[in-house]
Each structure stands twice: as structure tokens, then as C-alpha cells.
mmCIF file of C-alpha atoms in Angstrom:
data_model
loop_
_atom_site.group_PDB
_atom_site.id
_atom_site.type_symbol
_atom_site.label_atom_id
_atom_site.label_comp_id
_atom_site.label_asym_id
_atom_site.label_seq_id
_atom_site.Cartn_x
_atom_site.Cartn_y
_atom_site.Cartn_z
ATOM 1 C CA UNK A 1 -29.806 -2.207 -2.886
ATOM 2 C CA UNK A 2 -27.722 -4.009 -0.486
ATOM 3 C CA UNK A 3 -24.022 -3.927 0.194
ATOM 4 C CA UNK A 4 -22.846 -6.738 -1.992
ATOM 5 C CA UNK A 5 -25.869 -6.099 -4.780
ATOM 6 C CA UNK A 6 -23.869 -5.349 -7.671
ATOM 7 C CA UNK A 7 -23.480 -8.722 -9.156
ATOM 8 C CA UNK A 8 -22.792 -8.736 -12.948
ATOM 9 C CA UNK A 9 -24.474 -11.857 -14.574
ATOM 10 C CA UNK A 10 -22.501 -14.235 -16.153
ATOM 11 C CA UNK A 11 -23.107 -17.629 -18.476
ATOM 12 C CA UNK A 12 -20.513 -18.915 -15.895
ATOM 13 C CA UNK A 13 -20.011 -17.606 -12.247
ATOM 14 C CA UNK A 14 -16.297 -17.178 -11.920
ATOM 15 C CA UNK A 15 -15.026 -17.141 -8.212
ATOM 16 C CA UNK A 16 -14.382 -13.889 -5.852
ATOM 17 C CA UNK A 17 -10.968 -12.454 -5.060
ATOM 18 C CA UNK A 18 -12.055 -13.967 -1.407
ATOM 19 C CA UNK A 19 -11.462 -17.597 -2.879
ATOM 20 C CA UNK A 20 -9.331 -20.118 -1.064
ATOM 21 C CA UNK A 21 -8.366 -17.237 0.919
ATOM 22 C CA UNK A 22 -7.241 -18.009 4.266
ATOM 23 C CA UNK A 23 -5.694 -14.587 5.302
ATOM 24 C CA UNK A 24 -6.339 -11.088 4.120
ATOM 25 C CA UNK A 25 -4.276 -8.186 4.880
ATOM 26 C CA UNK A 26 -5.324 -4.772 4.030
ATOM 27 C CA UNK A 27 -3.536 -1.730 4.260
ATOM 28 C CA UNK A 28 -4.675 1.058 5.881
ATOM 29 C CA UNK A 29 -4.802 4.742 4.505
ATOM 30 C CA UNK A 30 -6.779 4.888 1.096
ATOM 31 C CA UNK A 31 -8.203 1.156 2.268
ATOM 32 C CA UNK A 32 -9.891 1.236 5.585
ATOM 33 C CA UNK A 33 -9.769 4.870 5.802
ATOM 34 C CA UNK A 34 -8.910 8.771 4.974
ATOM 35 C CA UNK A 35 -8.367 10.444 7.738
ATOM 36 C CA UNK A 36 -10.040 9.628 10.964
ATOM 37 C CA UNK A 37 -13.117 8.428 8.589
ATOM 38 C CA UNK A 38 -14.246 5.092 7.637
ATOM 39 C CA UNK A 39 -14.367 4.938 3.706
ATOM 40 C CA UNK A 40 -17.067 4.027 2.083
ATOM 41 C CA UNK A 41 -18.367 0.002 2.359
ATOM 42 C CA UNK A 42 -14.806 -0.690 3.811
ATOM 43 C CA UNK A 43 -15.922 -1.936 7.241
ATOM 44 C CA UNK A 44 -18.667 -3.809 6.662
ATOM 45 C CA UNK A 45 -16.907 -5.525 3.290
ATOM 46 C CA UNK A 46 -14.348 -6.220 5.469
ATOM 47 C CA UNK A 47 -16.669 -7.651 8.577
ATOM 48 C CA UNK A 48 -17.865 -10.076 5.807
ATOM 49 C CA UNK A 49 -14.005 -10.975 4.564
ATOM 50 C CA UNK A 50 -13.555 -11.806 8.427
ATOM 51 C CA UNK A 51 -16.582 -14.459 8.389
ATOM 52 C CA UNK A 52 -14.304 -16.752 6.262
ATOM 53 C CA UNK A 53 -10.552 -15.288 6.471
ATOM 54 C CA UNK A 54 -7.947 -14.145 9.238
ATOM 55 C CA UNK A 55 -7.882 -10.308 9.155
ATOM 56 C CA UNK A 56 -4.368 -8.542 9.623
ATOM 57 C CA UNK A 57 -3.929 -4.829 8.807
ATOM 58 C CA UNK A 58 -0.262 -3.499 7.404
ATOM 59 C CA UNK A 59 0.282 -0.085 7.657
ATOM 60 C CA UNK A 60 3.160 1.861 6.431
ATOM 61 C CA UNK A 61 2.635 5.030 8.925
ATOM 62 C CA UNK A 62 5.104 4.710 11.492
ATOM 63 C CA UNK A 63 2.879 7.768 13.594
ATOM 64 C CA UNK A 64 1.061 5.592 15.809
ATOM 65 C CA UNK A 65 1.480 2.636 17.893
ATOM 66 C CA UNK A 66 -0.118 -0.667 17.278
ATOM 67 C CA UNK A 67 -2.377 -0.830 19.962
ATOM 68 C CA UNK A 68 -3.508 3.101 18.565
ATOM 69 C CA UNK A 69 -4.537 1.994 15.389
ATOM 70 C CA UNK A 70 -6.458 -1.044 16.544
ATOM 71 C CA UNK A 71 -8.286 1.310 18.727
ATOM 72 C CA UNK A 72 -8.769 3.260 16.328
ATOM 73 C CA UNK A 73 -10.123 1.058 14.007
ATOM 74 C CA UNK A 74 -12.220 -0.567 16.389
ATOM 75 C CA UNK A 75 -13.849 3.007 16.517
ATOM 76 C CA UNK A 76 -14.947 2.275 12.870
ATOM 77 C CA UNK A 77 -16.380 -1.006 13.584
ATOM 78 C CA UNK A 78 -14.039 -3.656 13.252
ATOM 79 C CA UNK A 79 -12.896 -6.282 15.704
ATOM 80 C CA UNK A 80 -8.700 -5.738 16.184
ATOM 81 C CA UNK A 81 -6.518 -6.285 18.750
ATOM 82 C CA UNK A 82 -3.027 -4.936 18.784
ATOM 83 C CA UNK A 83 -1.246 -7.939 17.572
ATOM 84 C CA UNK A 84 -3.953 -7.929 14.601
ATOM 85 C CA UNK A 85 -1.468 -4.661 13.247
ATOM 86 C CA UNK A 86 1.882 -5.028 11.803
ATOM 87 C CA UNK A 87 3.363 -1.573 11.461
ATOM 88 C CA UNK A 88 6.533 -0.702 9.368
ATOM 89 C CA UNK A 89 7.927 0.363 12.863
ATOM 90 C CA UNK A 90 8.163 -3.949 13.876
ATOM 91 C CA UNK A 91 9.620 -4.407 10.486
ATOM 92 C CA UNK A 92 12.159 -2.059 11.403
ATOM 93 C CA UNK A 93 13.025 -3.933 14.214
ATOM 94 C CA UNK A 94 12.644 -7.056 12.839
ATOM 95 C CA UNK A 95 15.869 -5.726 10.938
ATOM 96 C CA UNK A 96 17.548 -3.400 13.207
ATOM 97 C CA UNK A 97 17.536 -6.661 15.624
ATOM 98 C CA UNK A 98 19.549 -8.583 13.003
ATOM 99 C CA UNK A 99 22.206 -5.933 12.652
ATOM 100 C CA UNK A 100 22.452 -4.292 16.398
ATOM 101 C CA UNK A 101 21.974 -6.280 19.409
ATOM 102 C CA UNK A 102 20.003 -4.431 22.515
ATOM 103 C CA UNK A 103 20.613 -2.287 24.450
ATOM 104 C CA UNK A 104 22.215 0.030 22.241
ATOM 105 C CA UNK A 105 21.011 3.829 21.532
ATOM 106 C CA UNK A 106 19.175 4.599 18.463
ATOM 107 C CA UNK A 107 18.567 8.047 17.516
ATOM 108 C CA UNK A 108 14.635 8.388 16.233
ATOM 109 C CA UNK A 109 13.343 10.308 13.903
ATOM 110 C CA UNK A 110 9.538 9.549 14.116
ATOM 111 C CA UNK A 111 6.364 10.043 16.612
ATOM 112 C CA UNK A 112 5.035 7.599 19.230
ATOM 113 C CA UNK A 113 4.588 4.756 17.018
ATOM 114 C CA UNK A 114 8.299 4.286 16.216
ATOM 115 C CA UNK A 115 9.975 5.219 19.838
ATOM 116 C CA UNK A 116 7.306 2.847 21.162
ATOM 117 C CA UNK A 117 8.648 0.189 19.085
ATOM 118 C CA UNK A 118 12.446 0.877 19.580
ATOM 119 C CA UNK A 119 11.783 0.744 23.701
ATOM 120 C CA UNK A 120 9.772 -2.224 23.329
ATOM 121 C CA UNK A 121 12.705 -3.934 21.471
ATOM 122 C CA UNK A 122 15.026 -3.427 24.334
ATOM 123 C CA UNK A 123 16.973 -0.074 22.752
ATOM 124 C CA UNK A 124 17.705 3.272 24.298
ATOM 125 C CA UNK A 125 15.905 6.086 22.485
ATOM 126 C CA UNK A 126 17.675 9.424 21.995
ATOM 127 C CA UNK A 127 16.617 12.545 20.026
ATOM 128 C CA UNK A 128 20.333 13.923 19.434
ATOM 129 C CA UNK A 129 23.530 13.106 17.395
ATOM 130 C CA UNK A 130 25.679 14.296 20.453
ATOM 131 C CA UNK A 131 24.439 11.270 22.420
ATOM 132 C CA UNK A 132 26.764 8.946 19.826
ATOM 133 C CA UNK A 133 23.960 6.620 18.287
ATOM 134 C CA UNK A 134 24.628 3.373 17.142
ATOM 135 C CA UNK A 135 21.909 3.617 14.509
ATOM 136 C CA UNK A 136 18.763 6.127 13.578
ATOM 137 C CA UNK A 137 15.866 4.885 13.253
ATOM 138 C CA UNK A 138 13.511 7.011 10.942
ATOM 139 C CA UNK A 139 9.832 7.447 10.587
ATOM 140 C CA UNK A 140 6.663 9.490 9.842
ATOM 141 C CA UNK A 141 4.940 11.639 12.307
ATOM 142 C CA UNK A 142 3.038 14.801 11.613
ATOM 143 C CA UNK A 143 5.393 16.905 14.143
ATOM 144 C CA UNK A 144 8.555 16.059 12.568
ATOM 145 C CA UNK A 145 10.701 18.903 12.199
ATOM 146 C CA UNK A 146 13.695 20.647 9.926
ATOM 147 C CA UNK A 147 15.493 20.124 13.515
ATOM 148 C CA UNK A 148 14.824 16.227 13.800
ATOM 149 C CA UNK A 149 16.294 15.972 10.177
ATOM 150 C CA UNK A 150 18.840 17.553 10.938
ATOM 151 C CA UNK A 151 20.029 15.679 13.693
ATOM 152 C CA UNK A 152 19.689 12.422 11.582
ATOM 153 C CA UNK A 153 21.865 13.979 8.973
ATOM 154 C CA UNK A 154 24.776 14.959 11.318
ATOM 155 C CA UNK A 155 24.735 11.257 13.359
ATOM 156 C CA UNK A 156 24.673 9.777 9.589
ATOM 157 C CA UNK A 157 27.688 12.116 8.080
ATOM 158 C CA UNK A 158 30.631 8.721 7.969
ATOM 159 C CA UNK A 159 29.425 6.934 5.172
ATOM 160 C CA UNK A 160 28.627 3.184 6.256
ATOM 161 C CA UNK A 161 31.290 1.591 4.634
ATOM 162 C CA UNK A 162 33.709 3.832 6.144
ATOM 163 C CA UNK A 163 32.620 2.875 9.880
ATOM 164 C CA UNK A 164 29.076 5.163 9.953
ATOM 165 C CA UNK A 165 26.120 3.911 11.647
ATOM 166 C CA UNK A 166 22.873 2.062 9.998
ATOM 167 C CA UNK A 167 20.265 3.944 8.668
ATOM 168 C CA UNK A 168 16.816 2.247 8.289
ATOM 169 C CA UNK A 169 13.637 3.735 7.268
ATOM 170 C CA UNK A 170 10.427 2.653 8.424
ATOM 171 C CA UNK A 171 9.124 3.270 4.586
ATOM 172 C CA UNK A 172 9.407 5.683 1.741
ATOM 173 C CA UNK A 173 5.899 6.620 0.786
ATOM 174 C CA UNK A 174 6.463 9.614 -0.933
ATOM 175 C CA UNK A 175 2.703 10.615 -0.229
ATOM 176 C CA UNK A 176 0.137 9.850 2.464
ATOM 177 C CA UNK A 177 -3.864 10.541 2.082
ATOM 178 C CA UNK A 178 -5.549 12.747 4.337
ATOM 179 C CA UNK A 179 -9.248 14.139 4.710
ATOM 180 C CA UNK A 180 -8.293 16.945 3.026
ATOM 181 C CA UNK A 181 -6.061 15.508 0.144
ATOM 182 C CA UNK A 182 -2.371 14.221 -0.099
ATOM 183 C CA UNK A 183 0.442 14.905 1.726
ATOM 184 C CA UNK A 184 4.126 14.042 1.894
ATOM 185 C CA UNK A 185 4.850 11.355 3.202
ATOM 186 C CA UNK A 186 7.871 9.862 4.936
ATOM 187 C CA UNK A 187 9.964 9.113 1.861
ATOM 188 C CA UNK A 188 10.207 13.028 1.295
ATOM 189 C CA UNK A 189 11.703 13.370 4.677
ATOM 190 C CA UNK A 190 14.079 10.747 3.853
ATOM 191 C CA UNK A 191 14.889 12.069 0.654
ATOM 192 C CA UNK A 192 15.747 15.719 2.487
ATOM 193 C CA UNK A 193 18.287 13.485 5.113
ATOM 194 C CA UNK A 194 19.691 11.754 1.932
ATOM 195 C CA UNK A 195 19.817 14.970 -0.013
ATOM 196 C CA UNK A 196 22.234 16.290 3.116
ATOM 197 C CA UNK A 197 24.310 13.132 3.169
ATOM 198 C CA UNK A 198 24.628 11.380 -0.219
ATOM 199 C CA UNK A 199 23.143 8.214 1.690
ATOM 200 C CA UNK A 200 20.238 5.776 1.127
ATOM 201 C CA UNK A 201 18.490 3.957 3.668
ATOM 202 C CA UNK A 202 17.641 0.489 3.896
ATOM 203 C CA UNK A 203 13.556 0.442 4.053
ATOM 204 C CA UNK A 204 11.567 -2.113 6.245
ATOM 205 C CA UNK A 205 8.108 -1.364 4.979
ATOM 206 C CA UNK A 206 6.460 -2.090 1.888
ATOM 207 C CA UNK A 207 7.121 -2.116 -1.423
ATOM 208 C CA UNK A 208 10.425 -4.061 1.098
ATOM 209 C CA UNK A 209 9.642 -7.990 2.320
ATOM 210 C CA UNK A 210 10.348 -7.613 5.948
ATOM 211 C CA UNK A 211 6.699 -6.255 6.774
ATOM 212 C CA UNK A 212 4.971 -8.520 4.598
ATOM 213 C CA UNK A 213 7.609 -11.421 6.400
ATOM 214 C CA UNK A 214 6.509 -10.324 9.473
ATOM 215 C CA UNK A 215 2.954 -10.646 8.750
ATOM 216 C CA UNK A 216 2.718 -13.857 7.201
ATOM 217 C CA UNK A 217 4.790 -15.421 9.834
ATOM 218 C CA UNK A 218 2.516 -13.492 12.079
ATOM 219 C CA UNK A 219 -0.433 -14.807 11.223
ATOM 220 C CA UNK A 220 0.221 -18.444 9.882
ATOM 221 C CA UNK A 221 -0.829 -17.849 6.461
ATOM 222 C CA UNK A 222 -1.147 -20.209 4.082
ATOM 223 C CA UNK A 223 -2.628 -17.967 0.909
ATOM 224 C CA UNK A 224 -2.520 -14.977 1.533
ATOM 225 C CA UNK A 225 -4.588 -11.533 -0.317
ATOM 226 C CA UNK A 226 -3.126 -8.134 0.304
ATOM 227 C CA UNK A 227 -5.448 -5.280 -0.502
ATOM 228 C CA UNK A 228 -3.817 -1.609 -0.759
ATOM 229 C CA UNK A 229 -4.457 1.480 -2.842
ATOM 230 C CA UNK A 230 -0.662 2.046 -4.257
ATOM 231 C CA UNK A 231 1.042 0.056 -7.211
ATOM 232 C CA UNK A 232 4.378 1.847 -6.133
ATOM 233 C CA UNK A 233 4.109 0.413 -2.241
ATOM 234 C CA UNK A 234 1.284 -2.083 -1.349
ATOM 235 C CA UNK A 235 0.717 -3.788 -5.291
ATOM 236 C CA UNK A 236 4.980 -3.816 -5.690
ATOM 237 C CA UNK A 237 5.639 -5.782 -2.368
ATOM 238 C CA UNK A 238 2.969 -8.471 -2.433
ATOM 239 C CA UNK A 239 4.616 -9.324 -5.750
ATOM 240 C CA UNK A 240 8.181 -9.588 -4.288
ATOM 241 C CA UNK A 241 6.857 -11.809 -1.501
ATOM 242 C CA UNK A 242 4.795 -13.523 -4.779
ATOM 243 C CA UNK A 243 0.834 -13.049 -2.920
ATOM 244 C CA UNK A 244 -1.894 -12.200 -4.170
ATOM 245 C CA UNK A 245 -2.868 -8.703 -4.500
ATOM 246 C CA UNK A 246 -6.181 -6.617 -4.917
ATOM 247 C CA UNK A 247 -5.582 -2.680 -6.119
ATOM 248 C CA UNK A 248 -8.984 -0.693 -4.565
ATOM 249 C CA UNK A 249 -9.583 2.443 -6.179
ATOM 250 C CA UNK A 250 -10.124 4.889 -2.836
ATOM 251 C CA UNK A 251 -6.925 5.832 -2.446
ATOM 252 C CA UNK A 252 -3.950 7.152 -3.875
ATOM 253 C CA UNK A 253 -3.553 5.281 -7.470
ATOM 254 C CA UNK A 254 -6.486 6.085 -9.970
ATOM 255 C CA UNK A 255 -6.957 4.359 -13.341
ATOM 256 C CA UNK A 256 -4.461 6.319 -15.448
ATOM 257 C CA UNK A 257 -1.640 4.160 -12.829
ATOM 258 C CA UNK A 258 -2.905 1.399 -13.460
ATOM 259 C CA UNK A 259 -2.652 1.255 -17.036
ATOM 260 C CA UNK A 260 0.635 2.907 -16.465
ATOM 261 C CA UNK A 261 1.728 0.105 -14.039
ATOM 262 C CA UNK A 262 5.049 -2.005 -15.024
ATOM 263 C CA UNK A 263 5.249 -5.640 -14.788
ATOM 264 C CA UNK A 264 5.918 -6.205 -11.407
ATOM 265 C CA UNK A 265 3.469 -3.831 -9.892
ATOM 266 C CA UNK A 266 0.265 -5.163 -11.556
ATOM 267 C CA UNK A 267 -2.371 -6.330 -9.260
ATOM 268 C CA UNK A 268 -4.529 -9.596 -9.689
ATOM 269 C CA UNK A 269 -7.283 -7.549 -9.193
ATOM 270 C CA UNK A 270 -8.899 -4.175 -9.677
ATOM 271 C CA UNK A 271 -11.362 -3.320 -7.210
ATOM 272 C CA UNK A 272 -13.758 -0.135 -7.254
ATOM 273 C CA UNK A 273 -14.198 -0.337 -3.470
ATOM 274 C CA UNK A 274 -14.353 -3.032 -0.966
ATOM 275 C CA UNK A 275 -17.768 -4.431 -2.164
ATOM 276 C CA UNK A 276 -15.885 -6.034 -5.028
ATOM 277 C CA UNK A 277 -14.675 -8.818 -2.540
ATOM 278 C CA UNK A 278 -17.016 -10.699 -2.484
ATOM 279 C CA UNK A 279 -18.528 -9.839 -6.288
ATOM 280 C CA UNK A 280 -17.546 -12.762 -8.925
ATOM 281 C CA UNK A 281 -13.990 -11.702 -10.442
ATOM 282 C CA UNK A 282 -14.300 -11.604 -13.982
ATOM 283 C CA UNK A 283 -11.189 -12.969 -15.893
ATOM 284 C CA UNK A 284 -10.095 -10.801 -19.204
ATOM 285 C CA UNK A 285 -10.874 -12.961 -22.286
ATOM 286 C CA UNK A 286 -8.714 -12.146 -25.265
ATOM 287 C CA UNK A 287 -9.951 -13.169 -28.710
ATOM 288 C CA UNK A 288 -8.282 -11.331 -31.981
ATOM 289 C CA UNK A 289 -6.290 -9.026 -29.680
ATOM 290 C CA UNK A 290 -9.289 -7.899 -28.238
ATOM 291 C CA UNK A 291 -9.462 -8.142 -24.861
ATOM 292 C CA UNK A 292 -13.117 -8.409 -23.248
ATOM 293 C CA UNK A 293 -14.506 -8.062 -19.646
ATOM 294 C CA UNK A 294 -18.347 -8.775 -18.955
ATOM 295 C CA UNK A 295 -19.149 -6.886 -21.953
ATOM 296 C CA UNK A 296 -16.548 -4.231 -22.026
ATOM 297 C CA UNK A 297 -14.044 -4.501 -24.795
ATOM 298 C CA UNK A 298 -10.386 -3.118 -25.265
ATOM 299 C CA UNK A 299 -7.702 -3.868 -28.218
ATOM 300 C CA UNK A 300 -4.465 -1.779 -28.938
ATOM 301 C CA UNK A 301 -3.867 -0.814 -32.561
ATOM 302 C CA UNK A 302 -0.394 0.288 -33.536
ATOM 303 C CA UNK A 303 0.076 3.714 -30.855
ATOM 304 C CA UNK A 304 -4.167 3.593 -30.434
ATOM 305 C CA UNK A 305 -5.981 2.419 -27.462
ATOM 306 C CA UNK A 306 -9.621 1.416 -28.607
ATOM 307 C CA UNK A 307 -12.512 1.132 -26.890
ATOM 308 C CA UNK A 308 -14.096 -2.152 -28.867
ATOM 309 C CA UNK A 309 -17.214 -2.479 -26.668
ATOM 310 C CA UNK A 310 -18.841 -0.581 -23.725
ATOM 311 C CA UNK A 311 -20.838 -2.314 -21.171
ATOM 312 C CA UNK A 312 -21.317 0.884 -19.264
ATOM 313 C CA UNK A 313 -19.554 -0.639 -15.801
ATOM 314 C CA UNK A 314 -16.227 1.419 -15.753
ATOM 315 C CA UNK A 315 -14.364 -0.965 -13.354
ATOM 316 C CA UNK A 316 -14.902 -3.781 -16.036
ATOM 317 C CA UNK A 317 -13.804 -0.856 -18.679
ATOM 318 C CA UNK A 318 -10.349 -0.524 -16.990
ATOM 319 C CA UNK A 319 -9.889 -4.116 -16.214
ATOM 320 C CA UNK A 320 -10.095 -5.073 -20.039
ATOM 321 C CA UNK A 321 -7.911 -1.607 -21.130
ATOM 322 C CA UNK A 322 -4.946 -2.565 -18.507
ATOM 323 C CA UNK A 323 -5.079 -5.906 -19.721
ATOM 324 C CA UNK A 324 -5.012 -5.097 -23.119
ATOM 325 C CA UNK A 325 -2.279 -2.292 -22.267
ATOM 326 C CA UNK A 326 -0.107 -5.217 -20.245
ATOM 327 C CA UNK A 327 -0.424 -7.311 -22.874
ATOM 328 C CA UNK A 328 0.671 -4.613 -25.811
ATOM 329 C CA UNK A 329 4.079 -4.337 -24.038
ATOM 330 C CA UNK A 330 3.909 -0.899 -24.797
ATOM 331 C CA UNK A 331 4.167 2.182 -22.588
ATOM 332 C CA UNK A 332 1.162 3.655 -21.741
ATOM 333 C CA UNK A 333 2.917 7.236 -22.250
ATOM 334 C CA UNK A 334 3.625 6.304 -25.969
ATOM 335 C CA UNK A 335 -0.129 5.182 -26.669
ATOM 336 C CA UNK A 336 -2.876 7.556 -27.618
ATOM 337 C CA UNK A 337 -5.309 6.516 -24.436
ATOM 338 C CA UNK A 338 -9.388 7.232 -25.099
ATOM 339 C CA UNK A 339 -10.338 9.731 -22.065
ATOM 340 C CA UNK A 340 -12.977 7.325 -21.307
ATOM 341 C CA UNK A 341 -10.553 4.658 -20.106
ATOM 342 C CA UNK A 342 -9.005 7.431 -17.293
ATOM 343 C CA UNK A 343 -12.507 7.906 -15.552
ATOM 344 C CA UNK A 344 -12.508 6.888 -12.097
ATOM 345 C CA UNK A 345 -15.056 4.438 -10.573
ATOM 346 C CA UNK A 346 -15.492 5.159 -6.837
ATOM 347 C CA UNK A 347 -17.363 8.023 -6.502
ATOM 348 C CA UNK A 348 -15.733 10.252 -3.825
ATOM 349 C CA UNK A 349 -17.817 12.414 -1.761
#
């Protein structure tokens, strides 16, 4: 079989997610890759996407600096140039620039990625409260320490309102995927400063429209599809910024989120991997309150999910149970969900 053989017939061919499409930005960890690994039918689905499409890649991780990560993916198999990345550290200073004029010093929390950023803005970069900041700067890196945090928390102490410094966070992921499972992310470590301080930061990176802003603008685009693996992050954001949005199950969210998600963080589609690109998108057809996908069939009864119809393709399964679930405007937690419906599609090594 080859990559894109898993065409579902149809009495009527409806149109790929890759439609009209002028730009698609993917996300990185859970999308591309897990680790330093490729995963599975990412690059070459996306080498196809490119044939038609502008590629831009958004990652949250603030470890590494653009120019790193195209390298890195590059590695993989993919054509990218630096300015083909937009990292949460440029929408950081696509706000910090708004608020505090260079050269000013910034204390940084963070790895390469983010002081990289910061220098390349014009700003001093300093590792310690006792050099007076005029902002801090936060973001992930695998070597961040109780120490670093610590220093954030005493240059953030004087509320902002009573004269303190700016605090903005390259993202709150509370989780990031690694080869050999999940992680915390950076939104822990900027839960631990706010713990200390009784302050929140304001967020550049997604679920928050300055990354996505940045990218768009980047890249001219005219329709846009973001792909990502997170309802809470990647899904949430390309609804604020109102694109499109494809949810691929290699990541972080499995199916029980998505029938969980709220309005707001529902994709427009539900993707086993990247192979489902370029497959025809079926559309959920509701008749009776029975909601149908190539065969597979969904209604909810009173507090009962039930599985009408079975086609056998789980990834059509889920799409007609989360739009039958959606639809319901009831909470997934109050409804009495078949097992069947929680199964995952991808099949992880």
C-alpha cells in the first residue's frame, strides 16, 4: 500500500482538508516529531502538502533557536529555512517590543532559543534580579533550574500595577512529548514563579494570537490550516485567530479529549496521522439525531452515547461520536461513553 492508499469510497468525493489551502502551519512536537524522531508518515505527508501550499512550522518550545529547529528538521527530510519557523520566543518579542523599547535589560528564564531572540531584538540579557531588569522574559529549556525560578520570582515581587516590571511567557504548555513519554512543560514552571508571587503572566504563544499574528503576517496567508496535536494550545488559538484547524492524533490529545473538547477548542478536522491530508474529508451527516460518517454511526440518548453503526474505521468512529457529543450540548463527563468510542487510531510503536 502506498502512503496516501487509504481512500474510503464514497457516492460523492468530498474535498481534502488540503482544499483551497494556500498556507499550512504545523506545529511541531506530537506533529512532525517526538523527540529527535520523525513520526510516522509526517514528512513525506507533509513534502506532498508543500507541492501545493506554503509550509510554516509554529512551535511553542522556546529551547531552541529558529535556525536549530530548521536544521533539525531538515535532518528529517523537509526543506526549511530559518525564517520558515516562528517560535513563541518572536512572539514574545513581537510583544515585549510594544511595551519596552531596546536596549533595556531583560532577565531570562529560558535556554538558547529565548536569549537568542531577546539579543537579536536589541535587549541586554541578564540571568539575575540584582542587575534591576526592566522585564523577564520566561521560557522552556530542559536545564532550567529551582535557581532560575527563583530569580524570576524575586525581580517580579512589586505587583505590576504598583510599578513592578512585565512578565511575559513564551507559552504555558503544561506538558511537552518526549521519546520516552510526557513531560512538564513550561506552564508548570510558570505556575511555580506565580505560585511564589500571586502573579500571572501575559503569554505570547499559542492558545495566545501573537504567534499565530506573527505567522500569518509572516507568510502572506490568505487561508490558512493549522495542524497541532493539543485542543488546549494549537486547536484553541487557530479558533481565536478564526483558521482552520486539523487535530492529528500522534500527540498529546487522544480521543477521550476530543469528545471532551468545549466549543471553542473543536477542530475542523480529526486526523489519525498526517496521511489524512490529502484523504477526502468526510462531512458528519445527521439524520434522526443520528449522526453518520462513511458508515460509522453515533446518536446520544438521554445520558447514553450509542454506537448506531460500525464501519470498522475508528477515525470515522470518533468523528461521528464528537459530532454527535458537540451537538448533544452535553458534557462528555455526564454521558455514559461506549469504550469503543475512546480507542485510539494511530498505532504507536
Amino acid at each position: 500500500m502506498g502512503l496516501f492508499s487509504r481512500a474510503r469510497p464514497t457516492s460523492s468525493t468530498p474535498s481534502t482538508p488540503l482544499a483551497g489551502v494556500d498556507t499550512v502551519l504545523a506545529d511541531l512536537d506530537g506533529v512532525v516529531y517526538a523527540g529527535p524522531g520523525a513520526l510516522p508518515f509526517a514528512v513525506d505527508s507533509l513534502n506532498e502538502a508543500g507541492k501545493s501550499a506554503r509550509l510554516g512550522y509554529i512551535t511553542n518550545n522556546a529551547a531552541r533557536t529558529d535556525a536549530s529547529v530548521a536544521a533539525h528538521l531538515s535532518s528529517l527530510g523537509l526543506e526549511v529555512a530559518a525564517s520558515d519557523v516562528v517560535t513563541s520566543p518572536q512572539a514574545a518579542m513581537r510583544l515585549l517590543t510594544g511595551i519596552l523599547p531596546a536596549p533595556a535589560t531583560i532577565l531570562v528564564v529560558g535556554g538558547d532559543g529565548l536569549v537568542d531572540e531577546v539579543e537579536k531584538a536589541g535587549y541586554t540579557v541578564t540571568r539575575s534580579a540584582e542587575d534591576a531588569p526592566s522585564a523577564v522574559v520566561q521560557g522552556f529549556a530542559p536545564e532550567v533550574a529551582w535557581t532560575d525560578l527563583a530569580e524570576a520570582a524575586f525581580a517580579l515581587k512589586l505587583p505590576e500595577d504598583e510599578g513592578g516590571i512585565p512578565w511575559i511567557a513564551t507559552n504555558t504548555d503544561w506538558t511537552i512529548p518526549r521519546e520516552r513519554g510526557v513531560a512538564p512543560g513550561n506552564g508548570t514552571l510558570v505556575s511555580a514563579v506565580h505560585t511564589a508571587i500571586g502573579r500571572l503572566a501575559t503569554v505570547a504563544g499559542k492558545p495566545e494570537a501573537p504567534i499565530f499574528e506573527e505567522a500569518l503576517a509572516r507568510f502572506g496567508a490568505t487561508k490558512a490550516l493549522f495542524i497541532g496535536d493539543r485542543l488546549d494550545t494549537d486547536i484553541m488559538g487557530a479558533c481565536r485567530v478564526g483558521i482552520d484547524s486539523a487535530l492529528v492524533l500522534t500527540g498529546i490529545d487522544r480521543p477521550k479529549h476530543v469528545l471532551a473538547a468545549p466549543e471553542g477548542s473543536r477542530p475542523t478536522y480529526i486526523l489519525a496521522d498526517l496521511r489524512d491530508l490529502h484523504l477526502p474529508y468526510p462531512e458528519a451527516v445527521e439524520k434522526d439525531g443520528v449522526f453518520s460518517v462513511n458508515g460509522a454511526a453515533v446518536r446520544v440518548t438521554g445520558a447514553d452515547v450509542e454506537i448506531v453503526a460500525d464501519s470498522g474505521s475508528q477515525i470515522d468512529l470518533l468523528r461521528a461520536g464528537a459530532a454527535a457529543i458537540w451537538a448533544s450540548g452535553t458534557p462528555v463527563f455526564v454521558l455514559r461513553v461506549p469504550e469503543r468510542l475512546y480507542d485510539d487510531p494511530f498505532h504507536r510503536p
